[in-house]
Each structure stands twice: as structure tokens, then as C-alpha cells.
The first five atom37 places (N, CA, C, CB, O) and aatype in JSON, in Angstrom:
{
  "aatype": [12, 4, 7, 0, 10, 19, 12, 0, 10, 0, 9, 0, 7, 4, 0, 16, 7, 7, 7, 15, 16, 0, 0, 11, 7, 14, 15, 14, 6, 6, 7, 19, 11, 0, 15, 10, 6, 2, 17, 11, 0, 7, 12, 6, 7, 11, 3, 10, 0, 11, 10, 7, 0, 15, 12, 15, 3, 11, 13, 6, 8, 15, 6, 17, 7, 11, 11, 5, 5, 12, 10, 3, 13, 10, 11, 15, 5, 13, 3, 5, 7, 16, 10, 3, 7, 0, 11, 19, 3, 0, 15, 11, 0, 11, 9, 16, 19, 16, 7, 0, 16, 0, 16, 19, 18, 14, 19, 6, 12, 19, 0, 15, 13, 7, 16, 0, 16, 9, 6, 13, 11, 12, 6, 11, 6, 0, 3, 7, 19, 17, 1, 0, 19, 7, 9, 2, 19, 6, 7, 19],
  "atom_mask": [
    [1, 1, 1, 1, 1],
    [1, 1, 1, 1, 1],
    [1, 1, 1, 0, 1],
    [1, 1, 1, 1, 1],
    [1, 1, 1, 1, 1],
    [1, 1, 1, 1, 1],
    [1, 1, 1, 1, 1],
    [1, 1, 1, 1, 1],
    [1, 1, 1, 1, 1],
    [1, 1, 1, 1, 1],
    [1, 1, 1, 1, 1],
    [1, 1, 1, 1, 1],
    [1, 1, 1, 0, 1],
    [1, 1, 1, 1, 1],
    [1, 1, 1, 1, 1],
    [1, 1, 1, 1, 1],
    [1, 1, 1, 0, 1],
    [1, 1, 1, 0, 1],
    [1, 1, 1, 0, 1],
    [1, 1, 1, 1, 1],
    [1, 1, 1, 1, 1],
    [1, 1, 1, 1, 1],
    [1, 1, 1, 1, 1],
    [1, 1, 1, 1, 1],
    [1, 1, 1, 0, 1],
    [1, 1, 1, 1, 1],
    [1, 1, 1, 1, 1],
    [1, 1, 1, 1, 1],
    [1, 1, 1, 1, 1],
    [1, 1, 1, 1, 1],
    [1, 1, 1, 0, 1],
    [1, 1, 1, 1, 1],
    [1, 1, 1, 1, 1],
    [1, 1, 1, 1, 1],
    [1, 1, 1, 1, 1],
    [1, 1, 1, 1, 1],
    [1, 1, 1, 1, 1],
    [1, 1, 1, 1, 1],
    [1, 1, 1, 1, 1],
    [1, 1, 1, 1, 1],
    [1, 1, 1, 1, 1],
    [1, 1, 1, 0, 1],
    [1, 1, 1, 1, 1],
    [1, 1, 1, 1, 1],
    [1, 1, 1, 0, 1],
    [1, 1, 1, 1, 1],
    [1, 1, 1, 1, 1],
    [1, 1, 1, 1, 1],
    [1, 1, 1, 1, 1],
    [1, 1, 1, 1, 1],
    [1, 1, 1, 1, 1],
    [1, 1, 1, 0, 1],
    [1, 1, 1, 1, 1],
    [1, 1, 1, 1, 1],
    [1, 1, 1, 1, 1],
    [1, 1, 1, 1, 1],
    [1, 1, 1, 1, 1],
    [1, 1, 1, 1, 1],
    [1, 1, 1, 1, 1],
    [1, 1, 1, 1, 1],
    [1, 1, 1, 1, 1],
    [1, 1, 1, 1, 1],
    [1, 1, 1, 1, 1],
    [1, 1, 1, 1, 1],
    [1, 1, 1, 0, 1],
    [1, 1, 1, 1, 1],
    [1, 1, 1, 1, 1],
    [1, 1, 1, 1, 1],
    [1, 1, 1, 1, 1],
    [1, 1, 1, 1, 1],
    [1, 1, 1, 1, 1],
    [1, 1, 1, 1, 1],
    [1, 1, 1, 1, 1],
    [1, 1, 1, 1, 1],
    [1, 1, 1, 1, 1],
    [1, 1, 1, 1, 1],
    [1, 1, 1, 1, 1],
    [1, 1, 1, 1, 1],
    [1, 1, 1, 1, 1],
    [1, 1, 1, 1, 1],
    [1, 1, 1, 0, 1],
    [1, 1, 1, 1, 1],
    [1, 1, 1, 1, 1],
    [1, 1, 1, 1, 1],
    [1, 1, 1, 0, 1],
    [1, 1, 1, 1, 1],
    [1, 1, 1, 1, 1],
    [1, 1, 1, 1, 1],
    [1, 1, 1, 1, 1],
    [1, 1, 1, 1, 1],
    [1, 1, 1, 1, 1],
    [1, 1, 1, 1, 1],
    [1, 1, 1, 1, 1],
    [1, 1, 1, 1, 1],
    [1, 1, 1, 1, 1],
    [1, 1, 1, 1, 1],
    [1, 1, 1, 1, 1],
    [1, 1, 1, 1, 1],
    [1, 1, 1, 0, 1],
    [1, 1, 1, 1, 1],
    [1, 1, 1, 1, 1],
    [1, 1, 1, 1, 1],
    [1, 1, 1, 1, 1],
    [1, 1, 1, 1, 1],
    [1, 1, 1, 1, 1],
    [1, 1, 1, 1, 1],
    [1, 1, 1, 1, 1],
    [1, 1, 1, 1, 1],
    [1, 1, 1, 1, 1],
    [1, 1, 1, 1, 1],
    [1, 1, 1, 1, 1],
    [1, 1, 1, 1, 1],
    [1, 1, 1, 1, 1],
    [1, 1, 1, 0, 1],
    [1, 1, 1, 1, 1],
    [1, 1, 1, 1, 1],
    [1, 1, 1, 1, 1],
    [1, 1, 1, 1, 1],
    [1, 1, 1, 1, 1],
    [1, 1, 1, 1, 1],
    [1, 1, 1, 1, 1],
    [1, 1, 1, 1, 1],
    [1, 1, 1, 1, 1],
    [1, 1, 1, 1, 1],
    [1, 1, 1, 1, 1],
    [1, 1, 1, 1, 1],
    [1, 1, 1, 1, 1],
    [1, 1, 1, 0, 1],
    [1, 1, 1, 1, 1],
    [1, 1, 1, 1, 1],
    [1, 1, 1, 1, 1],
    [1, 1, 1, 1, 1],
    [1, 1, 1, 1, 1],
    [1, 1, 1, 0, 1],
    [1, 1, 1, 1, 1],
    [1, 1, 1, 1, 1],
    [1, 1, 1, 1, 1],
    [1, 1, 1, 1, 1],
    [1, 1, 1, 0, 1],
    [1, 1, 1, 1, 1]
  ],
  "atom_positions": [
    [[6.11, -6.04, 16.69], [5.88, -7.07, 15.59], [6.22, -6.24, 14.29], [4.25, -7.72, 15.59], [6.83, -6.84, 13.4]],
    [[5.96, -5.2, 14.13], [6.45, -4.48, 12.96], [8.11, -4.74, 12.84], [6.06, -2.84, 13.14], [8.74, -5.17, 11.87]],
    [[8.57, -4.36, 14.06], [10.2, -4.37, 14.13], [10.56, -5.56, 13.66], [0.0, 0.0, 0.0], [11.47, -5.57, 12.84]],
    [[9.96, -6.8, 14.06], [10.27, -8.11, 13.82], [10.13, -8.52, 12.13], [9.28, -8.97, 14.79], [10.86, -9.28, 11.49]],
    [[9.2, -7.92, 11.74], [8.66, -8.18, 10.12], [9.84, -7.48, 9.44], [6.95, -7.38, 9.62], [10.54, -8.13, 8.66]],
    [[10.06, -6.35, 9.66], [11.12, -5.61, 9.08], [12.57, -6.37, 9.15], [11.17, -4.24, 9.8], [13.23, -6.69, 8.16]],
    [[12.87, -6.55, 10.22], [14.31, -7.22, 10.14], [14.2, -8.67, 9.49], [15.0, -7.36, 11.71], [15.18, -9.18, 8.95]],
    [[12.89, -9.34, 9.57], [12.99, -10.42, 9.03], [12.9, -10.25, 7.43], [12.03, -11.25, 9.64], [13.35, -11.18, 6.76]],
    [[12.45, -9.35, 6.9], [12.71, -8.88, 5.41], [14.06, -8.62, 5.18], [11.96, -7.61, 5.03], [14.67, -9.01, 4.18]],
    [[14.51, -8.02, 6.03], [15.87, -7.59, 5.69], [16.73, -8.73, 5.78], [16.38, -6.49, 6.56], [17.55, -8.87, 4.87]],
    [[16.7, -9.63, 6.76], [17.53, -10.66, 6.59], [17.39, -11.53, 5.47], [17.49, -11.33, 7.61], [18.32, -12.14, 4.93]],
    [[16.04, -11.57, 5.1], [15.94, -12.57, 3.96], [16.42, -12.24, 2.6], [14.61, -12.93, 3.8], [16.71, -13.09, 1.75]],
    [[16.48, -10.84, 2.44], [16.9, -10.61, 1.28], [18.08, -9.75, 1.15], [0.0, 0.0, 0.0], [18.04, -8.58, 0.79]],
    [[19.24, -10.48, 1.5], [20.44, -9.62, 1.59], [21.37, -10.04, 0.4], [21.19, -9.77, 3.04], [22.06, -9.13, -0.06]],
    [[21.47, -11.05, -0.07], [22.66, -11.3, -0.84], [22.23, -12.39, -1.9], [23.9, -11.79, 0.12], [21.72, -13.46, -1.57]],
    [[22.46, -12.05, -3.05], [22.45, -13.0, -3.97], [23.49, -12.81, -5.29], [21.06, -13.06, -4.36], [23.58, -13.64, -6.19]],
    [[24.15, -11.71, -5.22], [25.21, -11.5, -6.07], [26.34, -12.11, -6.21], [0.0, 0.0, 0.0], [26.85, -12.48, -5.15]],
    [[26.96, -12.35, -7.24], [28.32, -12.8, -7.43], [29.56, -12.08, -6.7], [0.0, 0.0, 0.0], [29.67, -10.88, -6.47]],
    [[30.33, -12.98, -6.42], [31.59, -12.64, -5.82], [32.53, -12.39, -6.82], [0.0, 0.0, 0.0], [32.23, -12.52, -8.01]],
    [[33.89, -11.94, -6.37], [34.93, -11.79, -7.36], [36.05, -12.81, -7.11], [35.49, -10.35, -7.34], [37.05, -12.51, -6.46]],
    [[35.86, -13.98, -7.62], [37.01, -15.01, -7.79], [37.93, -14.99, -9.03], [36.44, -16.35, -7.77], [39.12, -15.29, -9.09]],
    [[37.15, -14.6, -9.93], [38.09, -14.35, -11.3], [38.73, -13.11, -11.27], [37.29, -14.34, -12.68], [38.43, -12.29, -10.39]],
    [[39.57, -12.87, -12.12], [40.38, -11.74, -12.27], [39.44, -10.6, -12.67], [41.5, -11.99, -13.3], [39.5, -9.5, -12.11]],
    [[38.4, -10.92, -13.83], [37.68, -10.11, -14.54], [36.24, -10.11, -14.18], [37.88, -10.39, -15.81], [35.44, -9.47, -14.87]],
    [[35.83, -10.86, -13.03], [34.91, -10.9, -12.19], [34.14, -9.66, -11.66], [0.0, 0.0, 0.0], [34.77, -8.61, -11.75]],
    [[33.16, -9.61, -11.24], [32.74, -8.49, -10.18], [33.51, -8.45, -9.05], [31.38, -8.62, -9.68], [33.96, -9.43, -8.46]],
    [[33.69, -7.07, -8.7], [34.19, -6.93, -7.44], [33.52, -7.19, -6.13], [34.53, -5.83, -7.4], [32.29, -7.22, -6.25]],
    [[33.91, -7.38, -5.01], [33.07, -7.7, -3.81], [32.02, -6.57, -3.83], [33.95, -7.75, -2.37], [30.81, -6.8, -3.84]],
    [[32.5, -5.44, -3.84], [31.09, -4.46, -3.97], [30.14, -4.68, -4.86], [31.33, -3.13, -4.3], [28.98, -4.69, -4.44]],
    [[30.35, -4.87, -6.02], [29.27, -5.37, -7.05], [28.73, -6.6, -6.66], [29.79, -5.56, -8.46], [27.5, -6.61, -6.68]],
    [[29.24, -7.58, -6.34], [28.7, -8.82, -5.69], [27.94, -8.65, -4.73], [0.0, 0.0, 0.0], [27.02, -9.45, -4.6]],
    [[28.09, -7.56, -3.78], [27.16, -7.39, -2.65], [26.07, -6.38, -3.11], [27.94, -6.87, -1.33], [25.02, -6.45, -2.47]],
    [[26.11, -5.62, -3.94], [25.12, -4.78, -4.54], [24.12, -5.76, -5.34], [25.84, -3.66, -5.51], [22.91, -5.83, -5.11]],
    [[24.69, -6.38, -6.15], [23.87, -7.51, -6.75], [22.8, -8.23, -5.89], [24.79, -8.55, -7.19], [21.63, -8.45, -6.21]],
    [[23.49, -8.57, -4.67], [22.74, -9.33, -3.92], [21.56, -8.51, -3.13], [23.66, -10.04, -3.05], [20.54, -9.05, -2.71]],
    [[21.92, -6.89, -2.98], [20.96, -6.36, -2.42], [19.85, -6.1, -3.52], [21.45, -5.22, -1.7], [18.68, -6.08, -3.13]],
    [[20.07, -5.95, -4.54], [19.21, -5.74, -5.72], [18.2, -6.97, -5.69], [20.11, -5.65, -7.15], [17.03, -6.77, -6.01]],
    [[18.65, -8.32, -5.31], [17.73, -9.48, -5.55], [17.07, -9.34, -4.13], [18.49, -11.06, -5.93], [15.89, -9.68, -4.01]],
    [[17.82, -8.83, -2.96], [16.57, -8.77, -1.69], [15.68, -7.73, -1.97], [17.13, -8.43, -0.09], [14.55, -7.78, -1.49]],
    [[16.0, -6.89, -2.6], [15.04, -5.58, -2.92], [13.96, -6.08, -3.7], [15.76, -4.34, -3.78], [12.82, -5.81, -3.32]],
    [[14.14, -6.83, -4.85], [13.18, -7.36, -5.78], [12.35, -8.48, -5.01], [13.92, -7.93, -7.08], [11.15, -8.58, -5.25]],
    [[12.88, -9.18, -4.25], [12.17, -10.1, -3.33], [11.15, -9.57, -2.36], [0.0, 0.0, 0.0], [10.06, -10.11, -2.12]],
    [[11.62, -8.46, -1.81], [10.71, -7.8, -0.69], [9.73, -6.97, -1.46], [11.57, -6.82, 0.41], [8.61, -6.77, -0.98]],
    [[10.09, -6.45, -2.7], [9.0, -5.35, -3.36], [8.06, -6.3, -4.11], [9.73, -4.09, -4.53], [6.96, -5.87, -4.46]],
    [[8.47, -7.72, -4.41], [7.62, -8.45, -5.11], [6.89, -9.56, -4.19], [0.0, 0.0, 0.0], [5.97, -10.23, -4.66]],
    [[7.18, -9.68, -3.29], [6.82, -10.5, -2.06], [7.28, -11.83, -2.66], [5.12, -10.45, -1.55], [6.34, -12.61, -2.8]],
    [[8.51, -12.33, -3.05], [8.95, -13.33, -3.54], [9.98, -14.12, -2.48], [9.49, -12.91, -4.79], [11.16, -13.81, -2.3]],
    [[9.32, -15.11, -1.88], [10.01, -15.88, -0.98], [11.1, -16.3, -1.56], [9.33, -16.9, -0.48], [12.11, -16.11, -0.89]],
    [[11.32, -17.03, -2.99], [12.37, -17.56, -3.39], [13.73, -16.6, -3.73], [11.9, -18.27, -4.47], [14.91, -16.95, -3.61]],
    [[13.35, -15.62, -4.05], [14.36, -14.66, -4.15], [14.96, -14.36, -2.78], [13.84, -13.44, -4.78], [16.18, -14.35, -2.63]],
    [[14.04, -14.09, -1.7], [14.59, -13.87, -0.48], [15.39, -14.97, 0.07], [13.62, -13.56, 0.36], [16.46, -14.7, 0.62]],
    [[15.05, -15.95, -0.02], [15.52, -17.23, 0.58], [16.94, -17.38, -0.17], [0.0, 0.0, 0.0], [17.83, -17.87, 0.52]],
    [[17.26, -17.02, -1.49], [18.52, -17.1, -2.28], [19.24, -16.42, -1.72], [18.56, -16.77, -3.56], [20.42, -16.74, -1.62]],
    [[18.66, -15.03, -1.08], [19.57, -14.22, -0.6], [20.17, -14.18, 0.62], [19.18, -13.31, -0.73], [21.05, -13.38, 0.93]],
    [[19.67, -15.15, 1.4], [19.82, -15.45, 2.86], [21.06, -16.94, 2.79], [17.95, -15.88, 3.64], [21.09, -17.88, 2.0]],
    [[21.88, -16.65, 3.84], [22.88, -17.79, 4.0], [22.14, -18.86, 4.81], [24.29, -17.32, 4.78], [21.3, -18.58, 5.67]],
    [[22.52, -20.17, 4.47], [22.1, -21.23, 5.61], [22.63, -20.98, 6.98], [22.57, -22.65, 5.25], [22.14, -21.57, 7.94]],
    [[23.65, -20.12, 7.11], [24.36, -19.67, 8.21], [23.42, -18.69, 9.05], [25.69, -18.98, 7.72], [23.62, -18.34, 10.22]],
    [[22.37, -18.33, 8.26], [21.67, -16.92, 9.03], [20.97, -17.19, 10.17], [20.58, -16.13, 8.16], [20.11, -18.08, 10.14]],
    [[21.18, -16.57, 11.15], [20.79, -16.54, 12.6], [20.45, -15.17, 13.07], [21.91, -17.09, 13.47], [21.24, -14.26, 12.83]],
    [[19.27, -14.91, 13.77], [18.93, -13.57, 14.47], [18.12, -14.14, 15.86], [17.86, -12.44, 13.37], [17.21, -14.96, 15.96]],
    [[18.77, -13.43, 16.79], [18.05, -13.54, 18.21], [16.66, -13.88, 18.22], [18.1, -12.27, 18.95], [16.2, -14.92, 18.7]],
    [[16.03, -12.97, 17.66], [14.46, -12.97, 17.66], [13.77, -13.79, 16.7], [13.94, -11.65, 17.42], [12.71, -14.33, 16.99]],
    [[14.47, -13.96, 15.28], [13.75, -14.5, 14.09], [14.23, -15.73, 13.74], [13.83, -13.67, 12.93], [13.69, -16.34, 12.83]],
    [[15.3, -16.25, 14.43], [15.65, -17.53, 14.27], [16.71, -17.79, 13.07], [0.0, 0.0, 0.0], [17.47, -16.88, 12.72]],
    [[16.72, -18.83, 12.58], [17.45, -19.13, 11.32], [16.69, -19.08, 10.17], [18.05, -20.38, 11.34], [15.48, -18.88, 10.24]],
    [[17.34, -19.28, 9.01], [16.86, -19.0, 7.6], [15.32, -19.34, 7.44], [17.73, -19.88, 6.54], [14.5, -18.46, 7.17]],
    [[14.93, -20.73, 7.63], [13.62, -21.19, 7.45], [12.55, -20.37, 8.24], [13.58, -22.61, 7.82], [11.49, -19.94, 7.78]],
    [[13.06, -20.23, 9.6], [11.96, -19.54, 10.52], [11.86, -18.08, 9.88], [12.43, -19.48, 12.28], [10.71, -17.7, 9.63]],
    [[12.78, -17.32, 9.62], [12.91, -16.1, 9.1], [11.75, -16.18, 7.76], [14.61, -15.82, 8.71], [10.81, -15.37, 7.68]],
    [[11.94, -17.11, 6.89], [11.22, -17.01, 5.79], [9.66, -17.37, 5.87], [11.88, -17.8, 4.9], [8.77, -16.8, 5.23]],
    [[9.48, -18.54, 6.87], [8.2, -18.55, 7.6], [7.65, -17.09, 8.13], [8.4, -19.51, 8.83], [6.5, -16.75, 7.86]],
    [[8.39, -16.37, 8.78], [7.93, -15.25, 9.46], [7.58, -14.21, 8.25], [9.06, -14.7, 10.55], [6.51, -13.59, 8.23]],
    [[8.52, -14.09, 7.32], [8.19, -13.16, 6.18], [6.74, -13.63, 5.38], [9.54, -13.18, 5.09], [5.95, -12.8, 4.95]],
    [[6.58, -14.79, 5.29], [5.65, -15.27, 4.56], [4.16, -14.96, 5.46], [6.05, -16.84, 4.25], [3.17, -14.61, 4.82]],
    [[4.11, -15.07, 6.6], [3.28, -14.72, 7.26], [2.81, -13.13, 7.13], [3.7, -15.14, 8.36], [1.67, -12.7, 6.94]],
    [[3.93, -12.45, 7.27], [3.58, -10.71, 7.23], [3.1, -10.44, 5.73], [5.16, -9.58, 7.59], [2.23, -9.58, 5.55]],
    [[3.67, -11.2, 4.56], [3.18, -10.93, 3.52], [1.7, -11.22, 3.32], [3.91, -11.47, 2.72], [1.02, -10.55, 2.55]],
    [[1.17, -12.33, 4.08], [-0.15, -12.75, 4.09], [-0.87, -11.95, 4.89], [-0.32, -14.04, 4.46], [-2.08, -11.96, 4.67]],
    [[-0.43, -11.15, 5.88], [-1.3, -10.2, 6.53], [-1.05, -8.77, 6.0], [-1.11, -10.26, 8.04], [-1.53, -7.8, 6.6]],
    [[-0.38, -8.65, 5.02], [-0.52, -7.33, 4.4], [0.5, -6.28, 4.92], [0.0, 0.0, 0.0], [0.63, -5.15, 4.46]],
    [[1.31, -6.9, 6.1], [2.23, -5.86, 6.72], [3.11, -5.23, 5.83], [3.05, -6.41, 7.75], [3.29, -4.01, 5.8]],
    [[3.7, -6.12, 5.03], [4.71, -5.52, 4.11], [3.87, -5.05, 2.75], [5.97, -6.68, 3.75], [4.54, -4.81, 1.75]],
    [[2.82, -4.96, 2.71], [2.18, -4.18, 1.17], [3.08, -2.83, 1.02], [0.18, -3.59, 1.29], [3.55, -2.07, 1.88]],
    [[3.15, -2.82, -0.34], [3.89, -1.42, -0.93], [5.12, -1.37, -0.45], [0.0, 0.0, 0.0], [5.52, -0.22, -0.27]],
    [[6.01, -2.41, -0.13], [7.42, -2.19, 0.09], [8.04, -1.52, -1.05], [8.11, -3.44, 0.35], [7.83, -1.54, -2.27]],
    [[9.05, -0.79, -0.14], [10.05, 0.04, -1.03], [11.17, -0.01, -0.6], [9.83, 1.37, -1.2], [11.22, 0.3, 0.59]],
    [[12.42, -0.34, -1.18], [13.52, -0.41, -0.59], [14.55, 0.55, -1.24], [13.88, -1.73, -0.57], [14.62, 0.59, -2.47]],
    [[15.46, 1.41, -0.39], [16.1, 2.31, -1.07], [17.44, 2.02, -0.65], [15.64, 3.66, -0.89], [17.55, 2.26, 0.56]],
    [[18.49, 1.61, -1.16], [19.95, 1.52, -0.75], [20.86, 2.49, -1.2], [20.48, 0.35, -1.14], [22.07, 2.44, -0.95]],
    [[20.28, 3.41, -1.9], [21.05, 4.52, -2.56], [21.99, 5.08, -1.77], [20.26, 5.57, -3.02], [22.96, 5.49, -2.41]],
    [[22.04, 5.27, -0.45], [22.84, 6.04, 0.4], [23.74, 5.0, 1.27], [21.89, 7.0, 1.29], [24.54, 5.45, 2.09]],
    [[23.63, 3.85, 1.11], [24.32, 2.63, 1.81], [25.63, 2.49, 1.48], [23.72, 1.34, 1.52], [26.07, 2.36, 0.33]],
    [[26.35, 2.51, 2.67], [27.61, 2.37, 2.58], [28.23, 0.86, 2.58], [28.07, 3.13, 3.58], [27.88, 0.2, 3.55]],
    [[29.02, 0.28, 1.73], [29.56, -1.06, 1.82], [30.97, -1.19, 2.34], [29.49, -1.67, 0.53], [31.95, -0.68, 1.79]],
    [[31.0, -1.87, 3.4], [32.31, -2.21, 3.94], [32.6, -3.69, 3.87], [32.42, -1.74, 5.37], [31.99, -4.57, 4.47]],
    [[33.85, -3.86, 2.86], [34.26, -5.45, 2.72], [35.51, -5.52, 3.28], [34.33, -6.08, 1.19], [36.51, -4.83, 3.04]],
    [[35.34, -6.52, 4.13], [36.66, -7.07, 4.88], [36.83, -8.3, 4.56], [36.69, -7.04, 6.37], [36.18, -9.06, 5.28]],
    [[37.64, -8.95, 3.5], [37.83, -10.45, 3.32], [36.73, -10.76, 2.54], [0.0, 0.0, 0.0], [36.35, -10.26, 1.48]],
    [[36.1, -12.01, 3.46], [34.95, -12.47, 2.78], [33.49, -12.19, 3.58], [35.19, -13.98, 2.54], [32.51, -12.93, 3.63]],
    [[33.71, -10.82, 4.2], [32.75, -10.43, 4.93], [32.08, -9.17, 4.6], [33.19, -10.42, 6.07], [32.92, -8.47, 4.02]],
    [[31.0, -8.57, 4.7], [30.76, -7.15, 4.43], [29.77, -6.72, 5.39], [30.3, -6.86, 3.01], [29.07, -7.55, 5.96]],
    [[29.66, -5.39, 5.62], [28.44, -4.81, 6.38], [27.94, -3.66, 5.3], [28.9, -4.12, 8.04], [28.7, -3.04, 4.56]],
    [[26.56, -3.49, 5.34], [25.92, -2.75, 4.36], [24.86, -1.94, 5.04], [25.38, -3.62, 3.29], [23.78, -2.45, 5.35]],
    [[25.22, -0.32, 5.32], [24.23, 0.54, 5.99], [24.32, 1.75, 5.58], [24.3, 0.57, 7.33], [25.43, 2.17, 5.25]],
    [[23.22, 2.57, 5.53], [21.84, 2.15, 5.87], [21.13, 1.82, 4.5], [21.04, 3.32, 6.72], [21.42, 2.35, 3.42]],
    [[20.14, 0.85, 4.72], [19.28, 0.55, 3.79], [18.0, 0.59, 4.13], [19.53, -0.51, 3.33], [17.54, -0.28, 4.87]],
    [[17.26, 1.59, 3.64], [15.83, 2.2, 3.91], [14.77, 1.38, 3.37], [15.66, 3.61, 3.3], [14.71, 1.08, 2.18]],
    [[13.76, 0.95, 4.46], [12.39, 0.39, 3.92], [11.37, 1.02, 4.32], [12.1, -0.9, 4.23], [11.34, 1.38, 5.49]],
    [[10.23, 1.31, 3.43], [9.34, 1.62, 3.81], [8.01, 0.68, 3.38], [9.42, 2.84, 3.52], [7.96, 0.27, 2.22]],
    [[7.13, 0.4, 4.16], [5.81, -0.49, 3.65], [4.95, -0.16, 4.65], [5.95, -2.21, 3.52], [5.14, 0.76, 5.44]],
    [[3.86, -1.01, 4.64], [2.43, -0.25, 5.45], [2.47, -0.31, 6.79], [0.97, -0.94, 5.15], [1.68, 0.26, 7.54]],
    [[3.75, -1.24, 7.25], [4.15, -1.13, 8.92], [4.64, 0.19, 9.17], [5.37, -2.19, 9.45], [4.48, 0.66, 10.3]],
    [[5.24, 0.89, 8.26], [5.92, 2.16, 8.56], [7.36, 2.17, 7.83], [0.0, 0.0, 0.0], [7.62, 1.8, 6.68]],
    [[8.2, 2.66, 8.77], [9.79, 2.66, 8.06], [10.89, 2.24, 9.02], [10.27, 4.22, 7.53], [10.91, 2.35, 10.24]],
    [[11.91, 1.67, 8.12], [12.98, 0.8, 8.93], [14.07, 1.25, 8.24], [12.87, -0.9, 8.95], [14.03, 1.59, 7.05]],
    [[15.29, 1.26, 9.11], [16.58, 1.37, 8.63], [17.14, -0.23, 8.98], [17.44, 2.73, 9.4], [16.86, -0.91, 9.96]],
    [[18.01, -0.57, 7.84], [18.34, -1.87, 7.96], [20.07, -1.99, 7.97], [17.59, -2.67, 6.76], [20.72, -1.45, 7.07]],
    [[20.6, -2.62, 8.89], [22.01, -3.16, 8.26], [22.16, -4.36, 8.19], [23.15, -2.82, 8.87], [21.75, -5.1, 9.09]],
    [[22.78, -4.79, 7.11], [23.18, -6.23, 6.5], [24.42, -6.64, 7.22], [23.49, -6.22, 4.82], [25.25, -5.75, 7.41]],
    [[24.71, -7.98, 7.71], [25.93, -8.36, 7.57], [25.95, -9.7, 6.62], [26.52, -8.52, 8.95], [25.2, -10.67, 6.75]],
    [[26.85, -9.55, 5.75], [27.06, -10.36, 4.77], [28.23, -11.39, 4.68], [27.1, -9.6, 3.83], [29.29, -11.01, 5.18]],
    [[28.2, -12.56, 4.14], [29.42, -13.37, 3.84], [29.48, -13.57, 2.59], [29.53, -14.59, 4.47], [28.4, -13.42, 2.03]],
    [[30.56, -13.94, 1.76], [30.93, -14.53, 0.32], [30.77, -16.05, 0.83], [32.67, -14.06, -0.4], [31.36, -16.32, 1.88]],
    [[30.13, -16.94, 0.26], [30.04, -18.16, 0.33], [30.87, -18.96, -0.74], [28.75, -18.38, 0.31], [31.3, -18.49, -1.8]],
    [[31.01, -20.09, -0.35], [32.03, -20.82, -1.56], [31.79, -20.89, -2.87], [32.22, -22.14, -1.39], [32.69, -21.0, -3.7]],
    [[30.27, -20.82, -3.2], [29.81, -20.5, -4.48], [30.18, -19.16, -5.28], [28.49, -20.55, -4.36], [29.95, -18.91, -6.46]],
    [[30.85, -18.31, -4.24], [31.24, -16.9, -4.56], [29.98, -15.83, -4.41], [0.0, 0.0, 0.0], [30.24, -14.63, -4.54]],
    [[28.68, -16.22, -4.13], [27.7, -15.64, -3.84], [27.62, -14.81, -2.34], [26.81, -16.61, -4.02], [27.86, -15.44, -1.31]],
    [[27.28, -13.34, -2.26], [27.24, -12.99, -1.12], [26.02, -13.19, -0.52], [27.62, -11.9, -1.05], [25.14, -13.06, -1.37]],
    [[25.53, -13.48, 0.65], [24.3, -13.92, 1.23], [24.55, -13.23, 2.61], [24.06, -15.61, 1.25], [25.68, -13.05, 3.06]],
    [[23.3, -12.83, 3.28], [23.02, -12.27, 4.23], [23.04, -13.47, 5.3], [21.83, -11.49, 4.01], [22.35, -14.49, 5.21]],
    [[24.02, -13.16, 6.39], [23.84, -14.19, 7.51], [23.44, -13.49, 8.96], [25.29, -15.04, 7.67], [23.43, -14.13, 10.01]],
    [[23.1, -12.11, 8.85], [22.55, -11.4, 9.78], [22.09, -10.08, 9.5], [0.0, 0.0, 0.0], [22.64, -9.46, 8.59]],
    [[21.01, -9.49, 10.24], [20.67, -8.25, 10.33], [20.48, -7.43, 11.22], [19.99, -8.16, 9.94], [20.25, -8.03, 12.27]],
    [[20.44, -6.03, 11.36], [20.09, -5.39, 12.56], [18.88, -4.24, 11.98], [21.56, -4.69, 13.34], [19.08, -3.6, 10.95]],
    [[18.03, -4.13, 12.52], [16.73, -3.14, 12.05], [16.48, -2.2, 13.47], [15.03, -4.23, 11.57], [16.3, -2.51, 14.65]],
    [[16.56, -0.76, 12.67], [16.29, 0.1, 13.64], [14.9, 1.04, 13.05], [17.72, 0.95, 13.97], [14.7, 1.26, 11.86]],
    [[14.09, 1.49, 14.08], [12.99, 2.44, 13.87], [11.66, 2.09, 13.37], [0.0, 0.0, 0.0], [10.87, 2.84, 12.8]],
    [[11.5, 0.73, 13.67], [10.26, 0.29, 13.42], [9.13, 0.59, 14.62], [10.43, -1.15, 13.12], [7.96, 0.22, 14.48]]
  ]
}
């Protein structure tokens, strides 16, 4: 259950930064980092609105389902205290951008459930915002 929680959390908050459609706008890497910062703030602050803004409507996971199912799962985990004290560290994460897709790994998360390492799969959407379309979670 903890593994599902961690993955859900990771998926929920993966992207809300702006992309780089304008010549002087943020680079793809900057857009991805902004999205990760928003996800981090959502996880650490138990803020479902931020987490939802970081997830694509295309989000899917074999265990946690689609975006709304993931948000419902995260809410239940917040309510149960499984994610109390969550701290997210993406300082060692490598961002690999290929066109309008990106992977980010490793993102470390520690909370009352234990620790997990997360890989985000993100896409730059039509509005220029990078959002999570999937995640992989290890070590729960």
C-alpha cells in the first residue's frame, strides 16, 4: 500500500511549469523543474489542487488508474497520515528532454511510510505546461 501511495504522490505532482514556446521563455528543462517544484509543494503541503495541476488529463498508471483516481488515492493517504512529513528532493535528478516529452530521475521522497525513488514521465501540453503522464516508483 505504501508503494501505491508513493507512486500516486509522484504521479500527482509532476508538472506545472511553463514550457518554452517563446524565444525568451523558459527552456524545456526550466519548465520541467518548475513543474517538479509545484509537485513538491503539493506533496509537502498536502495540496491536492497543486498536485492535480501537475498531472496531465492523459495521466495513467496500471495500479493507480487515471488522474482523478490518483488524486482520490492521494487524498485517502493524506487523510490516513501515510504521507505525513513528506519531503521531496529532486536535487540529483537528471532531466532528459526529447521533443515534447521528458523523463526525470531520480526524485527522492521520504514520509511516514518510508522512502521511495520516483521517475516521472512528463509531456509538454498545448498550453506550454509540462505535466506528469506517468510515474515509476521504487523502494517502498
